[in-house]
């Protein structure tokens, strides 16, 4: 349905969004000033409407999801990020480090219909280069057909350091061992000020972007994220998104953008902060869709947004809900109250209630099942 641009401009003029409806209607790129205005405006409903227009232009009525498993192979970490409730040192309560065999066993037990395993973890320098290769081999040995989406830029940085070889050689070896693509985590927010305050040991924004560029140029797809709701300013959020968009103009390597709302519970430095409100979570989805015009997909990661926001997000810019997920630890350690797993039938119900058509995809967005013959009724084992 075509939006009445003139009427929307009258409203936008009252809510600080003037010019944006016209640019969206004309498919013109939004500026960083527009992006800041979108963060400053109270009119999240208008942002949602505009983002929905773009989303429907790109993906029609479809809402994507996949059947996936999370394996967080260790929570040992030496980065000591102030926002992270998942990290442990060896010997701490709840600290663990899975062997490659345990990763294989975990996958053998997991949902037989999963098409993807998402594997990320902490950074611990006593782990050897071979460990990271063995984890991949164990995953593929256990589930030869599964797509292994593993290792954020932070882990790749550590793996490259351990390997002490040029990046393309390391990527050759990771690929040979079973790596298929990389997730989008570890970027946090690309502000040196916030990094110094909360995660000074973590790689810089420049290094994250340099690695992502190298990985895209090598031929791997990755996702991208922004962790928001800590101590960053709105200008710093805009700068983060702009740097992602600039890199994407050069490489086209990002498949999906996932805004990650900060969860404060059990975190070392930020337990006093509130969780970004549902409206703020919807705003982040809508701005992602409107500003990142060169990223194909916007994901409402239900584990993090909550189910109600994820449903609403499907009409405010998001075209993807992530997956069935099981065994997620990063958010649940930080107090996420969402379930740890949804069945395929649960996801279908959420999507249908939002007026969309569920399509199961694989990691690279090939269609696995469009359910033209009806929705699944069975509850799958997970
Ligand atoms: O890198 C850590 C963030 C990320 C907290 O690529 C936190 O498909 C909020 O990147 N509150 C990991 N966020 C999750 C991630 C992800 C998730 C789903 C799909 C994909 C994908 C990627 O979570 C970390 C960090 O940025 N994080 N602690 C916290 N307390």
Tab-separated table of C-alpha atoms and ligand atoms in Angstrom:
chain	number	residue	atom	x	y	z
A	1	UNK	CA	0.000	0.000	0.000
A	2	UNK	CA	1.450	3.365	-0.990
A	3	UNK	CA	1.939	5.741	1.914
A	4	UNK	CA	0.482	9.284	1.582
A	5	UNK	CA	3.798	11.129	1.596
A	6	UNK	CA	2.361	14.657	1.804
A	7	UNK	CA	0.264	13.802	4.860
A	8	UNK	CA	3.192	12.038	6.470
A	9	UNK	CA	5.401	15.098	5.863
A	10	UNK	CA	2.874	17.282	7.739
A	11	UNK	CA	3.136	14.935	10.673
A	12	UNK	CA	6.943	14.619	10.312
A	13	UNK	CA	7.259	18.411	10.464
A	14	UNK	CA	5.680	18.315	13.928
A	15	UNK	CA	7.834	15.437	15.189
A	16	UNK	CA	11.289	16.419	13.940
A	17	UNK	CA	11.333	13.985	11.023
A	18	UNK	CA	10.754	16.441	8.194
A	19	UNK	CA	12.032	15.306	4.792
A	20	UNK	CA	12.382	11.677	5.831
A	21	UNK	CA	9.013	10.408	4.447
A	22	UNK	CA	9.833	11.981	1.066
A	23	UNK	CA	13.299	10.418	0.983
A	24	UNK	CA	11.882	7.022	1.901
A	25	UNK	CA	9.192	7.310	-0.792
A	26	UNK	CA	11.853	8.261	-3.369
A	27	UNK	CA	14.227	5.537	-2.128
A	28	UNK	CA	16.881	8.151	-1.363
A	29	UNK	CA	19.650	7.440	1.110
A	30	UNK	CA	19.128	8.958	4.584
A	31	UNK	CA	21.897	11.183	5.974
A	32	UNK	CA	23.554	10.899	9.378
A	33	UNK	CA	21.552	14.023	10.387
A	34	UNK	CA	18.372	12.128	9.468
A	35	UNK	CA	19.564	9.211	11.546
A	36	UNK	CA	20.138	11.443	14.574
A	37	UNK	CA	16.681	12.997	14.088
A	38	UNK	CA	15.202	9.485	14.081
A	39	UNK	CA	16.868	8.751	17.420
A	40	UNK	CA	15.676	12.086	18.853
A	41	UNK	CA	12.059	12.032	17.700
A	42	UNK	CA	9.183	10.789	19.858
A	43	UNK	CA	7.378	9.575	16.756
A	44	UNK	CA	8.417	5.918	16.795
A	45	UNK	CA	5.096	5.008	15.183
A	46	UNK	CA	5.962	7.057	12.093
A	47	UNK	CA	9.447	5.522	11.951
A	48	UNK	CA	7.830	2.088	12.132
A	49	UNK	CA	5.419	2.911	9.333
A	50	UNK	CA	8.227	4.140	7.085
A	51	UNK	CA	10.454	1.187	7.927
A	52	UNK	CA	7.574	-1.162	7.188
A	53	UNK	CA	7.227	0.398	3.756
A	54	UNK	CA	10.897	-0.359	3.017
A	55	UNK	CA	10.633	-3.828	4.525
A	56	UNK	CA	7.613	-4.738	2.390
A	57	UNK	CA	9.271	-3.327	-0.713
A	58	UNK	CA	12.246	-5.625	-0.067
A	59	UNK	CA	10.591	-8.767	1.315
A	60	UNK	CA	6.840	-8.523	0.755
A	61	UNK	CA	4.838	-10.282	3.443
A	62	UNK	CA	7.450	-12.884	4.277
A	63	UNK	CA	9.008	-13.299	7.726
A	64	UNK	CA	12.122	-15.457	7.802
A	65	UNK	CA	13.399	-17.727	10.536
A	66	UNK	CA	15.693	-20.718	10.754
A	67	UNK	CA	16.031	-23.838	12.889
A	68	UNK	CA	19.248	-23.368	14.788
A	69	UNK	CA	21.252	-24.310	17.853
A	70	UNK	CA	23.557	-22.145	19.930
A	71	UNK	CA	26.762	-23.544	21.381
A	72	UNK	CA	28.684	-21.184	23.647
A	73	UNK	CA	31.755	-23.415	23.884
A	74	UNK	CA	33.451	-21.589	26.768
A	75	UNK	CA	32.717	-18.720	29.119
A	76	UNK	CA	36.399	-18.280	30.007
A	77	UNK	CA	37.228	-14.728	29.013
A	78	UNK	CA	40.032	-12.230	29.567
A	79	UNK	CA	38.303	-9.206	28.049
A	80	UNK	CA	36.454	-8.258	31.262
A	81	UNK	CA	33.835	-6.167	29.474
A	82	UNK	CA	31.719	-4.138	31.876
A	83	UNK	CA	28.491	-5.086	30.046
A	84	UNK	CA	28.962	-8.859	30.036
A	85	UNK	CA	27.385	-11.289	32.524
A	86	UNK	CA	28.579	-14.387	30.656
A	87	UNK	CA	32.351	-14.121	31.291
A	88	UNK	CA	34.155	-16.271	33.897
A	89	UNK	CA	37.743	-17.063	34.817
A	90	UNK	CA	38.728	-20.738	35.171
A	91	UNK	CA	37.806	-21.775	38.723
A	92	UNK	CA	34.951	-19.245	39.044
A	93	UNK	CA	31.496	-20.508	39.895
A	94	UNK	CA	29.878	-21.741	36.698
A	95	UNK	CA	33.079	-21.519	34.622
A	96	UNK	CA	33.329	-24.087	31.826
A	97	UNK	CA	35.270	-24.858	28.686
A	98	UNK	CA	33.929	-27.543	26.349
A	99	UNK	CA	36.266	-29.943	24.599
A	100	UNK	CA	35.771	-30.450	20.879
A	101	UNK	CA	34.322	-33.888	21.716
A	102	UNK	CA	31.744	-32.259	23.997
A	103	UNK	CA	30.790	-29.836	21.223
A	104	UNK	CA	30.260	-32.822	18.912
A	105	UNK	CA	28.158	-34.595	21.550
A	106	UNK	CA	26.069	-31.492	22.173
A	107	UNK	CA	25.291	-31.229	18.482
A	108	UNK	CA	24.497	-34.929	18.191
A	109	UNK	CA	21.831	-34.486	20.911
A	110	UNK	CA	20.363	-31.285	19.461
A	111	UNK	CA	17.369	-30.813	17.170
A	112	UNK	CA	17.940	-33.121	14.179
A	113	UNK	CA	16.246	-30.613	11.893
A	114	UNK	CA	18.592	-27.738	12.714
A	115	UNK	CA	20.306	-26.318	9.659
A	116	UNK	CA	22.658	-23.984	11.564
A	117	UNK	CA	24.844	-23.977	14.636
A	118	UNK	CA	25.769	-20.557	16.037
A	119	UNK	CA	29.006	-20.911	18.026
A	120	UNK	CA	30.526	-18.020	19.945
A	121	UNK	CA	32.323	-17.778	23.258
A	122	UNK	CA	34.766	-15.851	25.410
A	123	UNK	CA	38.434	-15.270	24.634
A	124	UNK	CA	40.995	-17.233	26.619
A	125	UNK	CA	44.646	-17.157	25.495
A	126	UNK	CA	45.564	-20.597	26.899
A	127	UNK	CA	43.362	-22.130	24.202
A	128	UNK	CA	45.496	-23.107	21.221
A	129	UNK	CA	44.952	-22.418	17.526
A	130	UNK	CA	44.258	-26.123	17.027
A	131	UNK	CA	41.413	-26.005	19.561
A	132	UNK	CA	39.465	-23.627	17.300
A	133	UNK	CA	40.042	-25.867	14.271
A	134	UNK	CA	39.093	-28.963	16.273
A	135	UNK	CA	35.825	-27.391	17.445
A	136	UNK	CA	34.846	-26.836	13.816
A	137	UNK	CA	35.894	-30.362	12.811
A	138	UNK	CA	33.936	-31.837	15.716
A	139	UNK	CA	30.824	-29.879	14.714
A	140	UNK	CA	31.036	-31.076	11.105
A	141	UNK	CA	31.850	-34.659	12.106
A	142	UNK	CA	28.770	-34.732	14.305
A	143	UNK	CA	26.472	-32.960	11.829
A	144	UNK	CA	28.033	-33.027	8.336
A	145	UNK	CA	25.204	-31.026	6.736
A	146	UNK	CA	24.908	-28.264	9.290
A	147	UNK	CA	25.989	-24.694	8.477
A	148	UNK	CA	28.600	-23.607	11.010
A	149	UNK	CA	28.254	-19.886	11.768
A	150	UNK	CA	30.997	-19.312	14.305
A	151	UNK	CA	33.514	-16.906	15.794
A	152	UNK	CA	32.930	-13.181	16.033
A	153	UNK	CA	35.609	-10.714	14.908
A	154	UNK	CA	36.881	-10.770	18.503
A	155	UNK	CA	37.500	-14.517	18.355
A	156	UNK	CA	38.928	-14.280	14.821
A	157	UNK	CA	41.372	-11.633	16.063
A	158	UNK	CA	42.505	-14.024	18.801
A	159	UNK	CA	42.647	-17.004	16.409
A	160	UNK	CA	44.776	-15.022	13.953
A	161	UNK	CA	47.127	-14.034	16.779
A	162	UNK	CA	47.448	-17.662	17.922
A	163	UNK	CA	47.988	-18.902	14.366
A	164	UNK	CA	50.550	-16.175	13.676
A	165	UNK	CA	49.762	-16.360	9.963
A	166	UNK	CA	48.249	-13.902	7.470
A	167	UNK	CA	44.448	-13.637	7.658
A	168	UNK	CA	43.702	-15.340	4.295
A	169	UNK	CA	45.754	-18.372	5.340
A	170	UNK	CA	43.930	-18.569	8.657
A	171	UNK	CA	40.596	-18.272	6.860
A	172	UNK	CA	41.626	-21.042	4.434
A	173	UNK	CA	42.301	-23.317	7.401
A	174	UNK	CA	39.112	-22.395	9.274
A	175	UNK	CA	37.087	-22.978	6.109
A	176	UNK	CA	38.785	-26.309	5.499
A	177	UNK	CA	37.950	-27.294	9.097
A	178	UNK	CA	34.262	-26.481	8.611
A	179	UNK	CA	33.598	-22.749	9.071
A	180	UNK	CA	30.818	-21.507	6.770
A	181	UNK	CA	30.100	-17.934	7.914
A	182	UNK	CA	30.478	-15.606	10.897
A	183	UNK	CA	27.955	-13.971	13.232
A	184	UNK	CA	27.777	-10.263	13.936
A	185	UNK	CA	28.735	-9.967	17.594
A	186	UNK	CA	31.631	-8.296	19.331
A	187	UNK	CA	31.198	-4.895	17.694
A	188	UNK	CA	29.465	-3.422	20.771
A	189	UNK	CA	29.319	0.292	19.947
A	190	UNK	CA	32.151	1.769	17.860
A	191	UNK	CA	32.966	4.596	20.252
A	192	UNK	CA	36.504	4.913	21.594
A	193	UNK	CA	35.083	6.830	24.578
A	194	UNK	CA	32.706	4.014	25.542
A	195	UNK	CA	35.397	1.405	24.821
A	196	UNK	CA	37.808	3.110	27.253
A	197	UNK	CA	35.042	3.253	29.852
A	198	UNK	CA	33.592	-0.262	29.545
A	199	UNK	CA	35.724	-2.594	27.403
A	200	UNK	CA	39.280	-1.210	27.159
A	201	UNK	CA	40.778	-4.667	26.568
A	202	UNK	CA	38.558	-5.356	23.607
A	203	UNK	CA	39.715	-4.694	20.036
A	204	UNK	CA	39.137	-1.185	18.639
A	205	UNK	CA	36.385	-0.291	16.182
A	206	UNK	CA	39.054	0.147	13.508
A	207	UNK	CA	40.298	-3.413	14.045
A	208	UNK	CA	36.752	-4.865	14.034
A	209	UNK	CA	36.026	-3.116	10.752
A	210	UNK	CA	39.404	-4.053	9.237
A	211	UNK	CA	38.829	-7.730	10.049
A	212	UNK	CA	35.253	-7.679	8.747
A	213	UNK	CA	36.536	-6.097	5.524
A	214	UNK	CA	39.234	-8.763	5.131
A	215	UNK	CA	36.746	-11.542	5.836
A	216	UNK	CA	34.219	-10.183	3.339
A	217	UNK	CA	36.940	-9.735	0.723
A	218	UNK	CA	37.987	-13.335	1.329
A	219	UNK	CA	34.413	-14.399	0.558
A	220	UNK	CA	32.723	-15.160	3.877
A	221	UNK	CA	29.400	-13.566	4.724
A	222	UNK	CA	28.941	-12.144	8.219
A	223	UNK	CA	26.243	-10.323	10.139
A	224	UNK	CA	26.549	-7.027	11.975
A	225	UNK	CA	25.254	-5.775	15.311
A	226	UNK	CA	25.165	-2.777	17.620
A	227	UNK	CA	24.886	-3.181	21.385
A	228	UNK	CA	22.883	-0.161	22.563
A	229	UNK	CA	21.533	1.100	25.868
A	230	UNK	CA	24.839	1.337	27.764
A	231	UNK	CA	26.508	4.736	28.144
A	232	UNK	CA	26.725	5.659	24.461
A	233	UNK	CA	25.277	8.908	23.125
A	234	UNK	CA	22.800	9.010	20.257
A	235	UNK	CA	25.528	10.560	18.100
A	236	UNK	CA	27.722	7.541	18.866
A	237	UNK	CA	24.939	5.190	17.745
A	238	UNK	CA	24.650	7.141	14.486
A	239	UNK	CA	28.415	6.945	13.950
A	240	UNK	CA	28.329	3.175	14.531
A	241	UNK	CA	25.581	2.635	11.965
A	242	UNK	CA	27.314	4.921	9.493
A	243	UNK	CA	30.556	2.967	9.745
A	244	UNK	CA	28.684	-0.286	9.124
A	245	UNK	CA	26.929	1.264	6.122
A	246	UNK	CA	30.207	2.585	4.680
A	247	UNK	CA	31.871	-0.817	4.952
A	248	UNK	CA	28.841	-2.484	3.405
A	249	UNK	CA	29.006	-0.083	0.448
A	250	UNK	CA	32.492	-1.460	-0.210
A	251	UNK	CA	32.036	-5.183	0.486
A	252	UNK	CA	28.327	-6.178	0.526
A	253	UNK	CA	29.422	-8.810	3.043
A	254	UNK	CA	26.826	-8.206	5.767
A	255	UNK	CA	23.673	-10.269	5.392
A	256	UNK	CA	21.749	-9.088	8.416
A	257	UNK	CA	21.807	-6.306	10.987
A	258	UNK	CA	20.797	-7.198	14.536
A	259	UNK	CA	20.352	-4.382	17.078
A	260	UNK	CA	21.146	-5.809	20.538
A	261	UNK	CA	19.399	-4.187	23.504
A	262	UNK	CA	21.613	-4.076	26.590
A	263	UNK	CA	20.542	-6.433	29.425
A	264	UNK	CA	21.978	-5.148	32.710
A	265	UNK	CA	21.377	-7.973	35.198
A	266	UNK	CA	24.529	-9.599	36.673
A	267	UNK	CA	26.858	-7.349	34.662
A	268	UNK	CA	30.019	-6.086	36.418
A	269	UNK	CA	29.642	-2.359	35.720
A	270	UNK	CA	26.148	-1.558	34.488
A	271	UNK	CA	23.684	-3.413	36.716
A	272	UNK	CA	22.078	-0.085	37.686
A	273	UNK	CA	20.943	0.749	34.135
A	274	UNK	CA	17.405	0.090	32.886
A	275	UNK	CA	16.797	-2.262	29.938
A	276	UNK	CA	15.963	-0.244	26.795
A	277	UNK	CA	12.178	0.122	26.719
A	278	UNK	CA	10.027	-1.840	24.258
A	279	UNK	CA	9.536	1.367	22.258
A	280	UNK	CA	13.298	1.939	22.113
A	281	UNK	CA	13.781	-1.626	20.882
A	282	UNK	CA	11.244	-1.026	18.109
A	283	UNK	CA	12.919	2.279	17.233
A	284	UNK	CA	16.258	0.477	16.855
A	285	UNK	CA	14.748	-2.025	14.450
A	286	UNK	CA	13.039	0.710	12.405
A	287	UNK	CA	16.171	2.886	12.233
A	288	UNK	CA	18.213	-0.153	11.215
A	289	UNK	CA	15.859	-0.763	8.277
A	290	UNK	CA	15.705	2.882	7.238
A	291	UNK	CA	19.370	3.829	7.590
A	292	UNK	CA	21.114	0.582	6.562
A	293	UNK	CA	19.658	0.659	3.062
A	294	UNK	CA	22.393	-1.658	1.772
A	295	UNK	CA	21.959	-4.495	4.319
A	296	UNK	CA	19.434	-7.046	3.033
A	297	UNK	CA	17.894	-8.227	6.317
A	298	UNK	CA	16.971	-6.814	9.725
A	299	UNK	CA	16.645	-9.305	12.532
A	300	UNK	CA	14.461	-8.979	15.618
A	301	UNK	CA	16.385	-11.453	17.771
A	302	UNK	CA	13.440	-12.589	19.903
A	303	UNK	CA	15.708	-13.832	22.704
A	304	UNK	CA	16.752	-10.230	23.230
A	305	UNK	CA	13.764	-8.171	22.094
A	306	UNK	CA	11.175	-10.323	23.886
A	307	UNK	CA	8.382	-12.064	21.989
A	308	UNK	CA	5.900	-9.160	21.975
A	309	UNK	CA	8.439	-6.706	20.570
A	310	UNK	CA	9.625	-9.281	18.027
A	311	UNK	CA	6.057	-9.664	16.756
A	312	UNK	CA	5.511	-5.913	16.500
A	313	UNK	CA	8.938	-5.494	14.881
A	314	UNK	CA	7.741	-7.579	11.919
A	315	UNK	CA	5.578	-4.547	11.014
A	316	UNK	CA	8.248	-1.949	11.854
A	317	UNK	CA	11.211	-2.970	9.703
A	318	UNK	CA	12.230	-6.504	10.681
A	319	UNK	CA	11.928	-9.379	8.225
A	320	UNK	CA	13.661	-12.043	10.316
A	321	UNK	CA	13.219	-13.485	13.812
A	322	UNK	CA	16.496	-15.474	14.039
A	323	UNK	CA	15.672	-19.086	14.869
A	324	UNK	CA	14.319	-21.658	17.218
A	325	UNK	CA	17.585	-21.274	19.216
A	326	UNK	CA	18.470	-23.575	22.077
A	327	UNK	CA	21.110	-23.353	24.782
A	328	UNK	CA	21.623	-19.577	24.508
A	329	UNK	CA	23.713	-18.336	27.449
A	330	UNK	CA	24.970	-14.788	26.800
A	331	UNK	CA	21.566	-13.142	27.293
A	332	UNK	CA	20.146	-15.543	29.807
A	333	UNK	CA	23.146	-14.953	32.092
A	334	UNK	CA	22.313	-11.233	31.799
A	335	UNK	CA	18.737	-11.749	32.967
A	336	UNK	CA	16.805	-12.312	29.726
A	337	UNK	CA	13.406	-13.709	30.696
A	338	UNK	CA	12.550	-15.031	27.229
A	339	UNK	CA	12.289	-18.820	26.779
A	340	UNK	CA	15.529	-20.658	25.926
A	341	UNK	CA	13.959	-22.289	22.924
A	342	UNK	CA	10.934	-21.971	20.633
A	343	UNK	CA	9.592	-24.782	18.492
A	344	UNK	CA	8.935	-24.305	14.823
A	345	UNK	CA	5.210	-24.305	15.618
A	346	UNK	CA	5.732	-21.517	18.211
A	347	UNK	CA	7.528	-19.369	15.649
A	348	UNK	CA	4.821	-19.945	13.067
A	349	UNK	CA	2.181	-18.871	15.561
A	350	UNK	CA	4.097	-15.667	16.360
A	351	UNK	CA	4.547	-14.835	12.692
A	352	UNK	CA	0.971	-15.639	11.631
A	353	UNK	CA	-0.438	-13.579	14.523
A	354	UNK	CA	1.637	-10.672	13.177
A	355	UNK	CA	-0.062	-11.089	9.782
A	356	UNK	CA	3.066	-12.376	8.033
A	357	UNK	CA	3.907	-15.576	6.182
A	358	UNK	CA	6.575	-17.739	7.821
A	359	UNK	CA	9.389	-18.952	5.601
A	360	UNK	CA	12.100	-21.190	6.942
A	361	UNK	CA	15.477	-20.167	5.518
A	362	UNK	CA	18.985	-21.469	5.883
A	363	UNK	CA	21.829	-19.231	7.084
A	364	UNK	CA	22.400	-17.699	3.652
A	365	UNK	CA	18.667	-17.113	3.076
A	366	UNK	CA	17.983	-19.956	0.664
A	367	UNK	CA	14.420	-21.116	1.264
A	368	UNK	CA	14.241	-24.409	3.177
A	369	UNK	CA	10.431	-24.520	3.374
A	370	UNK	CA	7.761	-21.954	2.497
A	371	UNK	CA	4.981	-24.074	4.071
A	372	UNK	CA	2.743	-23.674	1.049
A	373	UNK	CA	1.074	-26.922	2.205
A	374	UNK	CA	0.333	-25.659	5.720
A	375	UNK	CA	2.065	-24.973	9.003
A	376	UNK	CA	3.831	-27.580	11.117
A	377	UNK	CA	1.588	-28.881	13.881
A	378	UNK	CA	4.084	-31.074	15.641
A	379	UNK	CA	6.276	-29.838	18.478
A	380	UNK	CA	9.799	-30.760	17.413
A	381	UNK	CA	12.280	-32.285	19.779
A	382	UNK	CA	14.935	-29.733	20.730
B	1	LIG	O1	28.917	-9.784	21.111
B	1	LIG	C1	26.904	-9.352	25.557
B	1	LIG	C2	26.195	-8.805	23.177
B	1	LIG	C3	26.631	-10.346	21.550
B	1	LIG	C4	25.271	-8.495	26.653
B	1	LIG	O2	24.939	-12.856	13.982
B	1	LIG	C5	25.045	-8.336	25.289
B	1	LIG	O3	23.062	-13.904	13.741
B	1	LIG	C6	23.080	-7.275	25.754
B	1	LIG	O4	26.135	-11.181	18.524
B	1	LIG	N1	23.250	-7.396	27.078
B	1	LIG	C7	26.440	-11.813	21.203
B	1	LIG	N2	23.964	-7.725	24.846
B	1	LIG	C8	25.120	-12.052	20.486
B	1	LIG	C9	25.242	-11.818	18.996
B	1	LIG	C10	24.223	-12.399	18.086
B	1	LIG	C11	23.025	-12.835	18.583
B	1	LIG	C12	22.096	-13.386	17.709
B	1	LIG	C13	22.363	-13.537	16.372
B	1	LIG	C14	23.580	-13.110	15.887
B	1	LIG	C15	23.890	-13.293	14.449
B	1	LIG	C16	24.522	-12.522	16.740
B	1	LIG	O5	25.743	-10.001	22.580
B	1	LIG	C17	27.971	-9.922	22.099
B	1	LIG	C18	27.631	-8.586	22.733
B	1	LIG	O6	27.634	-7.574	21.776
B	1	LIG	N3	26.071	-8.861	24.640
B	1	LIG	N4	26.427	-9.141	26.804
B	1	LIG	C19	24.308	-7.994	27.578
B	1	LIG	N5	24.480	-8.071	28.899
